[in-house]
Amino acid sequence: MDCHHFAAGRCRSCNWLEQPVADQVTAKERGVRELLAPWPELSWLEPVRSREAGFRNKAKLVVSGSIEAPVLGILDGAGHGVDLSDCPLYPAALAAAFAPLTEFITRAALAPYDLMARRGELKYLLVTVSPTGELMVRWVLRSTEPLARIKKHLPWLQAQLPQLRVASLNIQPEHKAILEGEREILLTEVETLPMELDGVRLQLRPQSFFQTNTEIAAALYRQARSWVDDLAPSSAWDLYCGVGGFALHCAAPGRVMHGVEISAEAVQSAITTATELGSVATFEAGDATAWALAQPAAPELVVVNPPRRGIGPELAAWLETSVADAVLYSSCNAVTLARDLAAMPSLRPVKAVLLDMFPHTAHYEVLTLLRRG
């Protein structure tokens, strides 16, 4: 992938860009295999490769510059704005929204936040695009001071971007480089952005996490569903379930599937999707480890999709002594994956696949199936 920002040294986020994509995937899989070498019986599927460009479904843009000339992108080492609105990672449907959104900042007089001077209002612009081209736009602000102006000019933006489905403000008052705050103010009647993957129409709310590579996320869920259907468990949990991607793809008649996630916003997204689909999957908000340890017994299958820190010693120890026949572990960090696997010696990894969720970087997703015995 050619990128003039990388070539000019303005942005180095894609720090593996100079390597051919095939070599990137080979290096990622080699590194993961080395970490999982203590389990030589592990069978590896062919890696799942991503498109080189245009694969990101979400833009997280620092807003700098001035009201009259906003800059959407990142900050350089000196704190100056770098315009990344033409970053080749963004698909056309996402990139086309940046010009109207930039003009909207000027129309609504949203002063970009200056971190060093501690003045201004608008910190970030977060834009998500669905597979059908619909948009969710979130303005991260220090306060609600610009709310009236945003509401006044929102009809203009909606006329410019008829694909705008969800719009909201996120209030983050701290003088820190924190992406977003807890308070969200919806500006549209519609509250969710549909993200359809293989017939499962996930409903994404503003503060819900979703993988940034839609095509690879779909491949991840397809592989999980295939392995789960082969196992045919009658009961399963989806821990760290997010918006319910694994649970909703793997749910089936006669299979009790329950998801647990710390984010109440994500759980509401999952419940909305399950209701629309008529799915048998159920969801609740809670800490995955605390919730699991409080249950009288484990189901036949447990799906875990933890953050980079992994599931940790408590949950690993509980799974090790539980009656669960299988664990499906989705990991973005094979270091903590290997640590967690070592803490569950009775659950042997039998199948794995690497998915290139984040091309041009060292990051990936790896899905591993563990069986007891």
Short mmCIF file of N, CA and C in Angstrom, two decimals, residues 102-263:
data_model
loop_
_atom_site.label_atom_id
_atom_site.label_comp_id
_atom_site.label_asym_id
_atom_site.label_seq_id
_atom_site.Cartn_x
_atom_site.Cartn_y
_atom_site.Cartn_z
N THR A 102 -15.88 18.63 8.32
CA THR A 102 -14.96 19.74 8.56
C THR A 102 -15.68 21.07 8.44
N GLU A 103 -16.52 21.21 7.42
CA GLU A 103 -17.29 22.45 7.26
C GLU A 103 -18.28 22.64 8.41
N PHE A 104 -18.82 21.53 8.91
CA PHE A 104 -19.76 21.62 10.04
C PHE A 104 -19.08 22.22 11.27
N ILE A 105 -17.82 21.86 11.49
CA ILE A 105 -17.08 22.42 12.63
C ILE A 105 -17.04 23.94 12.53
N THR A 106 -16.81 24.43 11.33
CA THR A 106 -16.78 25.89 11.13
C THR A 106 -18.17 26.50 11.32
N ARG A 107 -19.19 25.89 10.72
CA ARG A 107 -20.56 26.41 10.81
C ARG A 107 -21.04 26.47 12.26
N ALA A 108 -20.74 25.44 13.04
CA ALA A 108 -21.20 25.38 14.43
C ALA A 108 -20.23 26.05 15.40
N ALA A 109 -19.15 26.64 14.85
CA ALA A 109 -18.16 27.36 15.67
C ALA A 109 -17.63 26.49 16.80
N LEU A 110 -17.16 25.30 16.43
CA LEU A 110 -16.60 24.37 17.41
C LEU A 110 -15.09 24.59 17.48
N ALA A 111 -14.63 25.23 18.52
CA ALA A 111 -13.21 25.54 18.64
C ALA A 111 -12.42 24.28 18.95
N PRO A 112 -11.45 23.91 18.09
CA PRO A 112 -10.62 22.74 18.38
C PRO A 112 -9.88 22.92 19.71
N TYR A 113 -9.75 21.84 20.42
CA TYR A 113 -9.12 21.89 21.74
C TYR A 113 -7.60 21.93 21.60
N ASP A 114 -6.98 22.83 22.33
CA ASP A 114 -5.53 22.96 22.38
C ASP A 114 -5.08 22.38 23.71
N LEU A 115 -4.46 21.21 23.66
CA LEU A 115 -4.07 20.50 24.88
C LEU A 115 -3.05 21.29 25.69
N MET A 116 -2.10 21.93 25.02
CA MET A 116 -1.05 22.67 25.73
C MET A 116 -1.61 23.93 26.38
N ALA A 117 -2.46 24.65 25.64
CA ALA A 117 -3.02 25.89 26.17
C ALA A 117 -4.24 25.66 27.04
N ARG A 118 -4.78 24.45 27.01
CA ARG A 118 -5.98 24.10 27.77
C ARG A 118 -7.16 25.00 27.44
N ARG A 119 -7.39 25.17 26.16
CA ARG A 119 -8.56 25.95 25.74
C ARG A 119 -9.12 25.32 24.47
N GLY A 120 -10.40 25.65 24.22
CA GLY A 120 -11.09 25.05 23.09
C GLY A 120 -12.09 24.02 23.58
N GLU A 121 -12.89 23.51 22.68
CA GLU A 121 -13.96 22.59 23.04
C GLU A 121 -13.86 21.22 22.38
N LEU A 122 -13.64 21.18 21.08
CA LEU A 122 -13.74 19.94 20.32
C LEU A 122 -12.42 19.17 20.34
N LYS A 123 -12.43 18.00 20.95
CA LYS A 123 -11.21 17.20 21.08
C LYS A 123 -11.05 16.20 19.94
N TYR A 124 -12.08 15.39 19.72
CA TYR A 124 -11.99 14.32 18.73
C TYR A 124 -13.26 14.27 17.89
N LEU A 125 -13.12 13.71 16.73
CA LEU A 125 -14.26 13.36 15.88
C LEU A 125 -14.17 11.87 15.62
N LEU A 126 -15.22 11.13 16.01
CA LEU A 126 -15.24 9.68 15.86
C LEU A 126 -16.33 9.33 14.85
N VAL A 127 -15.94 8.69 13.77
CA VAL A 127 -16.87 8.38 12.69
C VAL A 127 -16.79 6.91 12.36
N THR A 128 -17.95 6.23 12.35
CA THR A 128 -18.02 4.80 12.03
C THR A 128 -18.91 4.61 10.82
N VAL A 129 -18.50 3.74 9.90
CA VAL A 129 -19.29 3.46 8.71
C VAL A 129 -19.70 1.99 8.73
N SER A 130 -20.96 1.74 8.36
CA SER A 130 -21.49 0.38 8.32
C SER A 130 -21.20 -0.25 6.95
N PRO A 131 -21.41 -1.56 6.80
CA PRO A 131 -21.20 -2.19 5.49
C PRO A 131 -22.08 -1.61 4.39
N THR A 132 -23.19 -0.99 4.76
CA THR A 132 -24.09 -0.40 3.75
C THR A 132 -23.82 1.09 3.53
N GLY A 133 -22.81 1.64 4.21
CA GLY A 133 -22.44 3.04 4.00
C GLY A 133 -23.10 4.01 4.95
N GLU A 134 -23.90 3.55 5.91
CA GLU A 134 -24.49 4.44 6.89
C GLU A 134 -23.43 4.86 7.91
N LEU A 135 -23.66 6.02 8.53
CA LEU A 135 -22.64 6.60 9.40
C LEU A 135 -23.13 6.84 10.82
N MET A 136 -22.21 6.71 11.75
CA MET A 136 -22.38 7.18 13.12
C MET A 136 -21.30 8.23 13.36
N VAL A 137 -21.69 9.42 13.81
CA VAL A 137 -20.75 10.50 14.06
C VAL A 137 -20.85 10.93 15.52
N ARG A 138 -19.69 11.03 16.17
CA ARG A 138 -19.65 11.45 17.57
C ARG A 138 -18.63 12.57 17.71
N TRP A 139 -19.05 13.67 18.33
CA TRP A 139 -18.14 14.77 18.63
C TRP A 139 -17.75 14.66 20.10
N VAL A 140 -16.46 14.57 20.38
CA VAL A 140 -15.98 14.53 21.77
C VAL A 140 -15.62 15.94 22.19
N LEU A 141 -16.36 16.46 23.18
CA LEU A 141 -16.25 17.85 23.61
C LEU A 141 -15.88 17.95 25.09
N ARG A 142 -15.35 19.09 25.47
CA ARG A 142 -15.04 19.32 26.88
C ARG A 142 -16.29 19.61 27.69
N SER A 143 -17.32 20.19 27.06
CA SER A 143 -18.52 20.56 27.79
C SER A 143 -19.71 20.57 26.84
N THR A 144 -20.87 20.92 27.37
CA THR A 144 -22.07 21.01 26.55
C THR A 144 -22.28 22.42 26.00
N GLU A 145 -21.32 23.30 26.17
CA GLU A 145 -21.48 24.69 25.72
C GLU A 145 -21.88 24.80 24.25
N PRO A 146 -21.33 23.98 23.33
CA PRO A 146 -21.69 24.12 21.92
C PRO A 146 -22.97 23.37 21.52
N LEU A 147 -23.67 22.76 22.49
CA LEU A 147 -24.80 21.89 22.17
C LEU A 147 -25.86 22.59 21.32
N ALA A 148 -26.23 23.80 21.70
CA ALA A 148 -27.28 24.52 20.96
C ALA A 148 -26.87 24.77 19.52
N ARG A 149 -25.60 25.14 19.31
CA ARG A 149 -25.11 25.41 17.95
C ARG A 149 -25.07 24.13 17.12
N ILE A 150 -24.69 23.04 17.75
CA ILE A 150 -24.64 21.77 17.04
C ILE A 150 -26.05 21.36 16.61
N LYS A 151 -27.01 21.50 17.51
CA LYS A 151 -28.40 21.16 17.16
C LYS A 151 -28.92 22.07 16.04
N LYS A 152 -28.56 23.34 16.09
CA LYS A 152 -29.01 24.28 15.08
C LYS A 152 -28.51 23.90 13.69
N HIS A 153 -27.26 23.49 13.59
CA HIS A 153 -26.66 23.22 12.28
C HIS A 153 -26.74 21.74 11.87
N LEU A 154 -27.23 20.89 12.76
CA LEU A 154 -27.30 19.47 12.43
C LEU A 154 -28.16 19.20 11.19
N PRO A 155 -29.31 19.87 11.00
CA PRO A 155 -30.09 19.63 9.78
C PRO A 155 -29.28 19.87 8.50
N TRP A 156 -28.41 20.88 8.52
CA TRP A 156 -27.54 21.13 7.35
C TRP A 156 -26.64 19.91 7.10
N LEU A 157 -26.04 19.39 8.19
CA LEU A 157 -25.15 18.23 8.04
C LEU A 157 -25.91 17.02 7.53
N GLN A 158 -27.11 16.81 8.03
CA GLN A 158 -27.91 15.68 7.59
C GLN A 158 -28.29 15.81 6.12
N ALA A 159 -28.47 17.03 5.65
CA ALA A 159 -28.74 17.23 4.22
C ALA A 159 -27.51 16.93 3.38
N GLN A 160 -26.33 17.28 3.91
CA GLN A 160 -25.08 17.00 3.20
C GLN A 160 -24.71 15.52 3.26
N LEU A 161 -25.06 14.88 4.39
CA LEU A 161 -24.75 13.47 4.60
C LEU A 161 -26.04 12.70 4.88
N PRO A 162 -26.84 12.41 3.86
CA PRO A 162 -28.09 11.69 4.10
C PRO A 162 -27.87 10.30 4.69
N GLN A 163 -26.64 9.80 4.59
CA GLN A 163 -26.32 8.49 5.15
C GLN A 163 -26.02 8.56 6.65
N LEU A 164 -26.06 9.78 7.22
CA LEU A 164 -25.84 9.94 8.67
C LEU A 164 -27.04 9.38 9.42
N ARG A 165 -26.80 8.32 10.19
CA ARG A 165 -27.88 7.62 10.90
C ARG A 165 -27.91 7.97 12.38
N VAL A 166 -26.73 8.01 13.00
CA VAL A 166 -26.63 8.28 14.44
C VAL A 166 -25.64 9.42 14.66
N ALA A 167 -26.03 10.40 15.46
CA ALA A 167 -25.14 11.49 15.83
C ALA A 167 -25.24 11.70 17.33
N SER A 168 -24.10 11.96 17.97
CA SER A 168 -24.10 12.16 19.42
C SER A 168 -22.92 13.01 19.85
N LEU A 169 -23.03 13.55 21.05
CA LEU A 169 -21.92 14.24 21.70
C LEU A 169 -21.42 13.37 22.84
N ASN A 170 -20.10 13.30 22.97
CA ASN A 170 -19.50 12.67 24.13
C ASN A 170 -18.79 13.76 24.92
N ILE A 171 -19.03 13.80 26.21
CA ILE A 171 -18.47 14.87 27.05
C ILE A 171 -17.28 14.33 27.82
N GLN A 172 -16.11 14.91 27.54
CA GLN A 172 -14.87 14.50 28.20
C GLN A 172 -14.18 15.77 28.71
N PRO A 173 -14.46 16.18 29.95
CA PRO A 173 -13.99 17.49 30.45
C PRO A 173 -12.54 17.53 30.91
N GLU A 174 -11.89 16.39 31.08
CA GLU A 174 -10.55 16.39 31.65
C GLU A 174 -9.52 16.96 30.68
N HIS A 175 -8.54 17.65 31.24
CA HIS A 175 -7.44 18.20 30.44
C HIS A 175 -6.38 17.12 30.24
N LYS A 176 -6.79 16.04 29.63
CA LYS A 176 -5.89 14.92 29.38
C LYS A 176 -6.21 14.35 28.00
N ALA A 177 -5.26 13.60 27.45
CA ALA A 177 -5.47 12.98 26.14
C ALA A 177 -6.25 11.68 26.29
N ILE A 178 -7.43 11.79 26.89
CA ILE A 178 -8.32 10.64 27.05
C ILE A 178 -9.35 10.70 25.93
N LEU A 179 -9.57 9.57 25.26
CA LEU A 179 -10.38 9.59 24.05
C LEU A 179 -11.81 10.04 24.29
N GLU A 180 -12.48 9.50 25.31
CA GLU A 180 -13.87 9.85 25.51
C GLU A 180 -14.26 9.75 26.98
N GLY A 181 -15.38 10.37 27.32
CA GLY A 181 -15.88 10.35 28.68
C GLY A 181 -17.09 9.44 28.82
N GLU A 182 -17.69 9.46 30.00
CA GLU A 182 -18.81 8.56 30.28
C GLU A 182 -20.14 9.08 29.75
N ARG A 183 -20.29 10.40 29.65
CA ARG A 183 -21.59 10.98 29.29
C ARG A 183 -21.75 11.07 27.77
N GLU A 184 -22.87 10.57 27.29
CA GLU A 184 -23.18 10.60 25.85
C GLU A 184 -24.54 11.25 25.66
N ILE A 185 -24.63 12.20 24.74
CA ILE A 185 -25.88 12.90 24.45
C ILE A 185 -26.28 12.59 23.01
N LEU A 186 -27.34 11.84 22.84
CA LEU A 186 -27.80 11.50 21.50
C LEU A 186 -28.50 12.68 20.86
N LEU A 187 -28.23 12.89 19.58
CA LEU A 187 -28.82 14.00 18.85
C LEU A 187 -29.83 13.54 17.80
N THR A 188 -29.91 12.25 17.58
CA THR A 188 -30.83 11.68 16.59
C THR A 188 -31.80 10.75 17.28
N GLU A 189 -32.96 10.56 16.66
CA GLU A 189 -33.93 9.62 17.22
C GLU A 189 -33.40 8.20 17.13
N VAL A 190 -32.70 7.89 16.06
CA VAL A 190 -32.12 6.56 15.90
C VAL A 190 -30.88 6.45 16.79
N GLU A 191 -30.77 5.36 17.53
CA GLU A 191 -29.70 5.22 18.52
C GLU A 191 -28.62 4.21 18.11
N THR A 192 -28.86 3.42 17.08
CA THR A 192 -27.92 2.35 16.75
C THR A 192 -27.55 2.35 15.28
N LEU A 193 -26.32 1.93 15.00
CA LEU A 193 -25.83 1.76 13.64
C LEU A 193 -25.80 0.27 13.33
N PRO A 194 -26.54 -0.20 12.32
CA PRO A 194 -26.54 -1.64 12.00
C PRO A 194 -25.23 -2.04 11.32
N MET A 195 -24.61 -3.08 11.83
CA MET A 195 -23.40 -3.65 11.25
C MET A 195 -23.72 -5.10 10.90
N GLU A 196 -24.08 -5.33 9.64
CA GLU A 196 -24.51 -6.68 9.25
C GLU A 196 -23.32 -7.51 8.81
N LEU A 197 -23.17 -8.66 9.44
CA LEU A 197 -22.11 -9.60 9.14
C LEU A 197 -22.72 -10.97 8.94
N ASP A 198 -22.69 -11.46 7.71
CA ASP A 198 -23.19 -12.81 7.40
C ASP A 198 -24.61 -13.02 7.91
N GLY A 199 -25.48 -12.05 7.69
CA GLY A 199 -26.88 -12.21 8.06
C GLY A 199 -27.20 -11.87 9.49
N VAL A 200 -26.18 -11.58 10.31
CA VAL A 200 -26.42 -11.16 11.70
C VAL A 200 -26.26 -9.65 11.75
N ARG A 201 -27.36 -8.95 12.00
CA ARG A 201 -27.39 -7.49 11.95
C ARG A 201 -27.12 -6.94 13.35
N LEU A 202 -25.84 -6.80 13.71
CA LEU A 202 -25.48 -6.28 15.01
C LEU A 202 -25.83 -4.80 15.09
N GLN A 203 -26.38 -4.39 16.23
CA GLN A 203 -26.77 -3.00 16.43
C GLN A 203 -25.75 -2.31 17.33
N LEU A 204 -25.04 -1.35 16.77
CA LEU A 204 -23.94 -0.70 17.47
C LEU A 204 -24.39 0.64 18.05
N ARG A 205 -24.31 0.77 19.37
CA ARG A 205 -24.62 2.03 20.04
C ARG A 205 -23.34 2.88 20.13
N PRO A 206 -23.47 4.18 20.40
CA PRO A 206 -22.30 5.07 20.34
C PRO A 206 -21.09 4.64 21.16
N GLN A 207 -21.29 4.16 22.37
CA GLN A 207 -20.14 3.81 23.21
C GLN A 207 -19.79 2.32 23.19
N SER A 208 -20.30 1.61 22.22
CA SER A 208 -20.02 0.17 22.11
C SER A 208 -18.75 -0.07 21.30
N PHE A 209 -17.91 -0.99 21.78
CA PHE A 209 -16.71 -1.36 21.03
C PHE A 209 -17.08 -2.30 19.88
N PHE A 210 -16.41 -2.11 18.74
CA PHE A 210 -16.56 -3.03 17.62
C PHE A 210 -15.22 -3.09 16.90
N GLN A 211 -14.87 -4.27 16.38
CA GLN A 211 -13.62 -4.41 15.65
C GLN A 211 -13.57 -3.42 14.49
N THR A 212 -12.40 -2.86 14.21
CA THR A 212 -12.29 -1.82 13.20
C THR A 212 -12.19 -2.37 11.78
N ASN A 213 -12.07 -3.67 11.63
CA ASN A 213 -11.97 -4.29 10.30
C ASN A 213 -13.18 -5.19 10.12
N THR A 214 -14.21 -4.69 9.45
CA THR A 214 -15.49 -5.41 9.37
C THR A 214 -15.35 -6.77 8.69
N GLU A 215 -14.62 -6.83 7.59
CA GLU A 215 -14.50 -8.08 6.84
C GLU A 215 -13.79 -9.16 7.66
N ILE A 216 -12.75 -8.78 8.39
CA ILE A 216 -12.03 -9.76 9.20
C ILE A 216 -12.84 -10.13 10.43
N ALA A 217 -13.59 -9.18 10.98
CA ALA A 217 -14.50 -9.51 12.09
C ALA A 217 -15.52 -10.56 11.65
N ALA A 218 -16.05 -10.40 10.43
CA ALA A 218 -17.00 -11.39 9.91
C ALA A 218 -16.35 -12.76 9.76
N ALA A 219 -15.11 -12.78 9.29
CA ALA A 219 -14.38 -14.05 9.16
C ALA A 219 -14.13 -14.69 10.52
N LEU A 220 -13.84 -13.87 11.52
CA LEU A 220 -13.63 -14.36 12.88
C LEU A 220 -14.89 -15.04 13.41
N TYR A 221 -16.03 -14.40 13.23
CA TYR A 221 -17.28 -14.96 13.73
C TYR A 221 -17.69 -16.21 12.93
N ARG A 222 -17.40 -16.21 11.62
CA ARG A 222 -17.71 -17.41 10.81
C ARG A 222 -16.93 -18.62 11.29
N GLN A 223 -15.63 -18.40 11.57
CA GLN A 223 -14.81 -19.52 12.04
C GLN A 223 -15.28 -20.01 13.40
N ALA A 224 -15.60 -19.07 14.28
CA ALA A 224 -16.10 -19.45 15.60
C ALA A 224 -17.39 -20.26 15.46
N ARG A 225 -18.30 -19.81 14.63
CA ARG A 225 -19.58 -20.51 14.46
C ARG A 225 -19.35 -21.92 13.92
N SER A 226 -18.40 -22.07 12.99
CA SER A 226 -18.11 -23.39 12.43
C SER A 226 -17.62 -24.35 13.50
N TRP A 227 -16.69 -23.89 14.33
CA TRP A 227 -16.16 -24.77 15.38
C TRP A 227 -17.22 -25.07 16.44
N VAL A 228 -18.01 -24.07 16.79
CA VAL A 228 -19.05 -24.28 17.80
C VAL A 228 -20.11 -25.24 17.27
N ASP A 229 -20.51 -25.08 16.02
CA ASP A 229 -21.51 -25.99 15.45
C ASP A 229 -20.99 -27.42 15.40
N ASP A 230 -19.69 -27.59 15.14
CA ASP A 230 -19.11 -28.95 15.16
C ASP A 230 -19.19 -29.55 16.56
N LEU A 231 -18.97 -28.73 17.57
CA LEU A 231 -19.04 -29.21 18.96
C LEU A 231 -20.49 -29.45 19.40
N ALA A 232 -21.40 -28.64 18.87
CA ALA A 232 -22.85 -28.73 19.18
C ALA A 232 -23.13 -28.75 20.68
N PRO A 233 -22.62 -27.77 21.43
CA PRO A 233 -22.93 -27.73 22.87
C PRO A 233 -24.39 -27.32 23.09
N SER A 234 -24.96 -27.79 24.17
CA SER A 234 -26.32 -27.38 24.50
C SER A 234 -26.32 -26.11 25.35
N SER A 235 -25.16 -25.78 25.94
CA SER A 235 -25.07 -24.57 26.77
C SER A 235 -23.71 -23.92 26.54
N ALA A 236 -23.70 -22.58 26.51
CA ALA A 236 -22.45 -21.85 26.27
C ALA A 236 -22.53 -20.45 26.86
N TRP A 237 -21.37 -19.94 27.25
CA TRP A 237 -21.25 -18.56 27.69
C TRP A 237 -20.35 -17.81 26.71
N ASP A 238 -20.60 -16.51 26.59
CA ASP A 238 -19.73 -15.61 25.84
C ASP A 238 -19.27 -14.54 26.82
N LEU A 239 -18.06 -14.71 27.37
CA LEU A 239 -17.52 -13.78 28.36
C LEU A 239 -16.71 -12.69 27.66
N TYR A 240 -16.81 -11.46 28.16
CA TYR A 240 -16.29 -10.27 27.47
C TYR A 240 -16.99 -10.18 26.11
N CYS A 241 -18.30 -10.25 26.11
CA CYS A 241 -19.06 -10.46 24.87
C CYS A 241 -19.19 -9.21 24.01
N GLY A 242 -18.86 -8.02 24.54
CA GLY A 242 -19.01 -6.82 23.73
C GLY A 242 -20.45 -6.65 23.26
N VAL A 243 -20.62 -6.37 21.97
CA VAL A 243 -21.98 -6.20 21.41
C VAL A 243 -22.61 -7.54 21.04
N GLY A 244 -21.98 -8.64 21.47
CA GLY A 244 -22.60 -9.96 21.30
C GLY A 244 -22.24 -10.68 20.02
N GLY A 245 -21.13 -10.29 19.38
CA GLY A 245 -20.76 -10.89 18.11
C GLY A 245 -20.66 -12.41 18.13
N PHE A 246 -19.92 -12.96 19.08
CA PHE A 246 -19.76 -14.41 19.15
C PHE A 246 -21.07 -15.09 19.54
N ALA A 247 -21.72 -14.58 20.57
CA ALA A 247 -22.95 -15.21 21.06
C ALA A 247 -24.04 -15.23 19.99
N LEU A 248 -24.19 -14.12 19.28
CA LEU A 248 -25.27 -14.02 18.30
C LEU A 248 -24.98 -14.82 17.04
N HIS A 249 -23.70 -15.01 16.72
CA HIS A 249 -23.36 -15.84 15.57
C HIS A 249 -23.43 -17.33 15.92
N CYS A 250 -23.15 -17.66 17.18
CA CYS A 250 -23.08 -19.07 17.58
C CYS A 250 -24.37 -19.58 18.21
N ALA A 251 -25.32 -18.70 18.48
CA ALA A 251 -26.59 -19.13 19.06
C ALA A 251 -27.34 -20.02 18.08
N ALA A 252 -28.08 -20.97 18.62
CA ALA A 252 -28.85 -21.90 17.79
C ALA A 252 -29.99 -22.46 18.61
N PRO A 253 -31.06 -22.91 17.96
CA PRO A 253 -32.16 -23.54 18.70
C PRO A 253 -31.65 -24.72 19.53
N GLY A 254 -32.08 -24.76 20.77
CA GLY A 254 -31.64 -25.84 21.65
C GLY A 254 -30.29 -25.58 22.30
N ARG A 255 -29.71 -24.42 22.06
CA ARG A 255 -28.41 -24.08 22.66
C ARG A 255 -28.59 -22.85 23.53
N VAL A 256 -28.41 -22.97 24.81
CA VAL A 256 -28.51 -21.84 25.73
C VAL A 256 -27.22 -21.05 25.65
N MET A 257 -27.29 -19.81 25.16
CA MET A 257 -26.10 -18.97 25.00
C MET A 257 -26.30 -17.68 25.79
N HIS A 258 -25.38 -17.40 26.71
CA HIS A 258 -25.50 -16.23 27.57
C HIS A 258 -24.22 -15.42 27.52
N GLY A 259 -24.34 -14.10 27.27
CA GLY A 259 -23.19 -13.23 27.18
C GLY A 259 -23.08 -12.30 28.38
N VAL A 260 -21.83 -12.01 28.78
CA VAL A 260 -21.56 -11.12 29.92
C VAL A 260 -20.50 -10.11 29.49
N GLU A 261 -20.75 -8.85 29.79
CA GLU A 261 -19.85 -7.76 29.37
C GLU A 261 -19.94 -6.63 30.38
N ILE A 262 -18.80 -6.01 30.70
CA ILE A 262 -18.76 -4.95 31.71
C ILE A 262 -19.45 -3.68 31.23
N SER A 263 -19.45 -3.43 29.91
CA SER A 263 -20.04 -2.22 29.36
C SER A 263 -21.55 -2.38 29.20
#
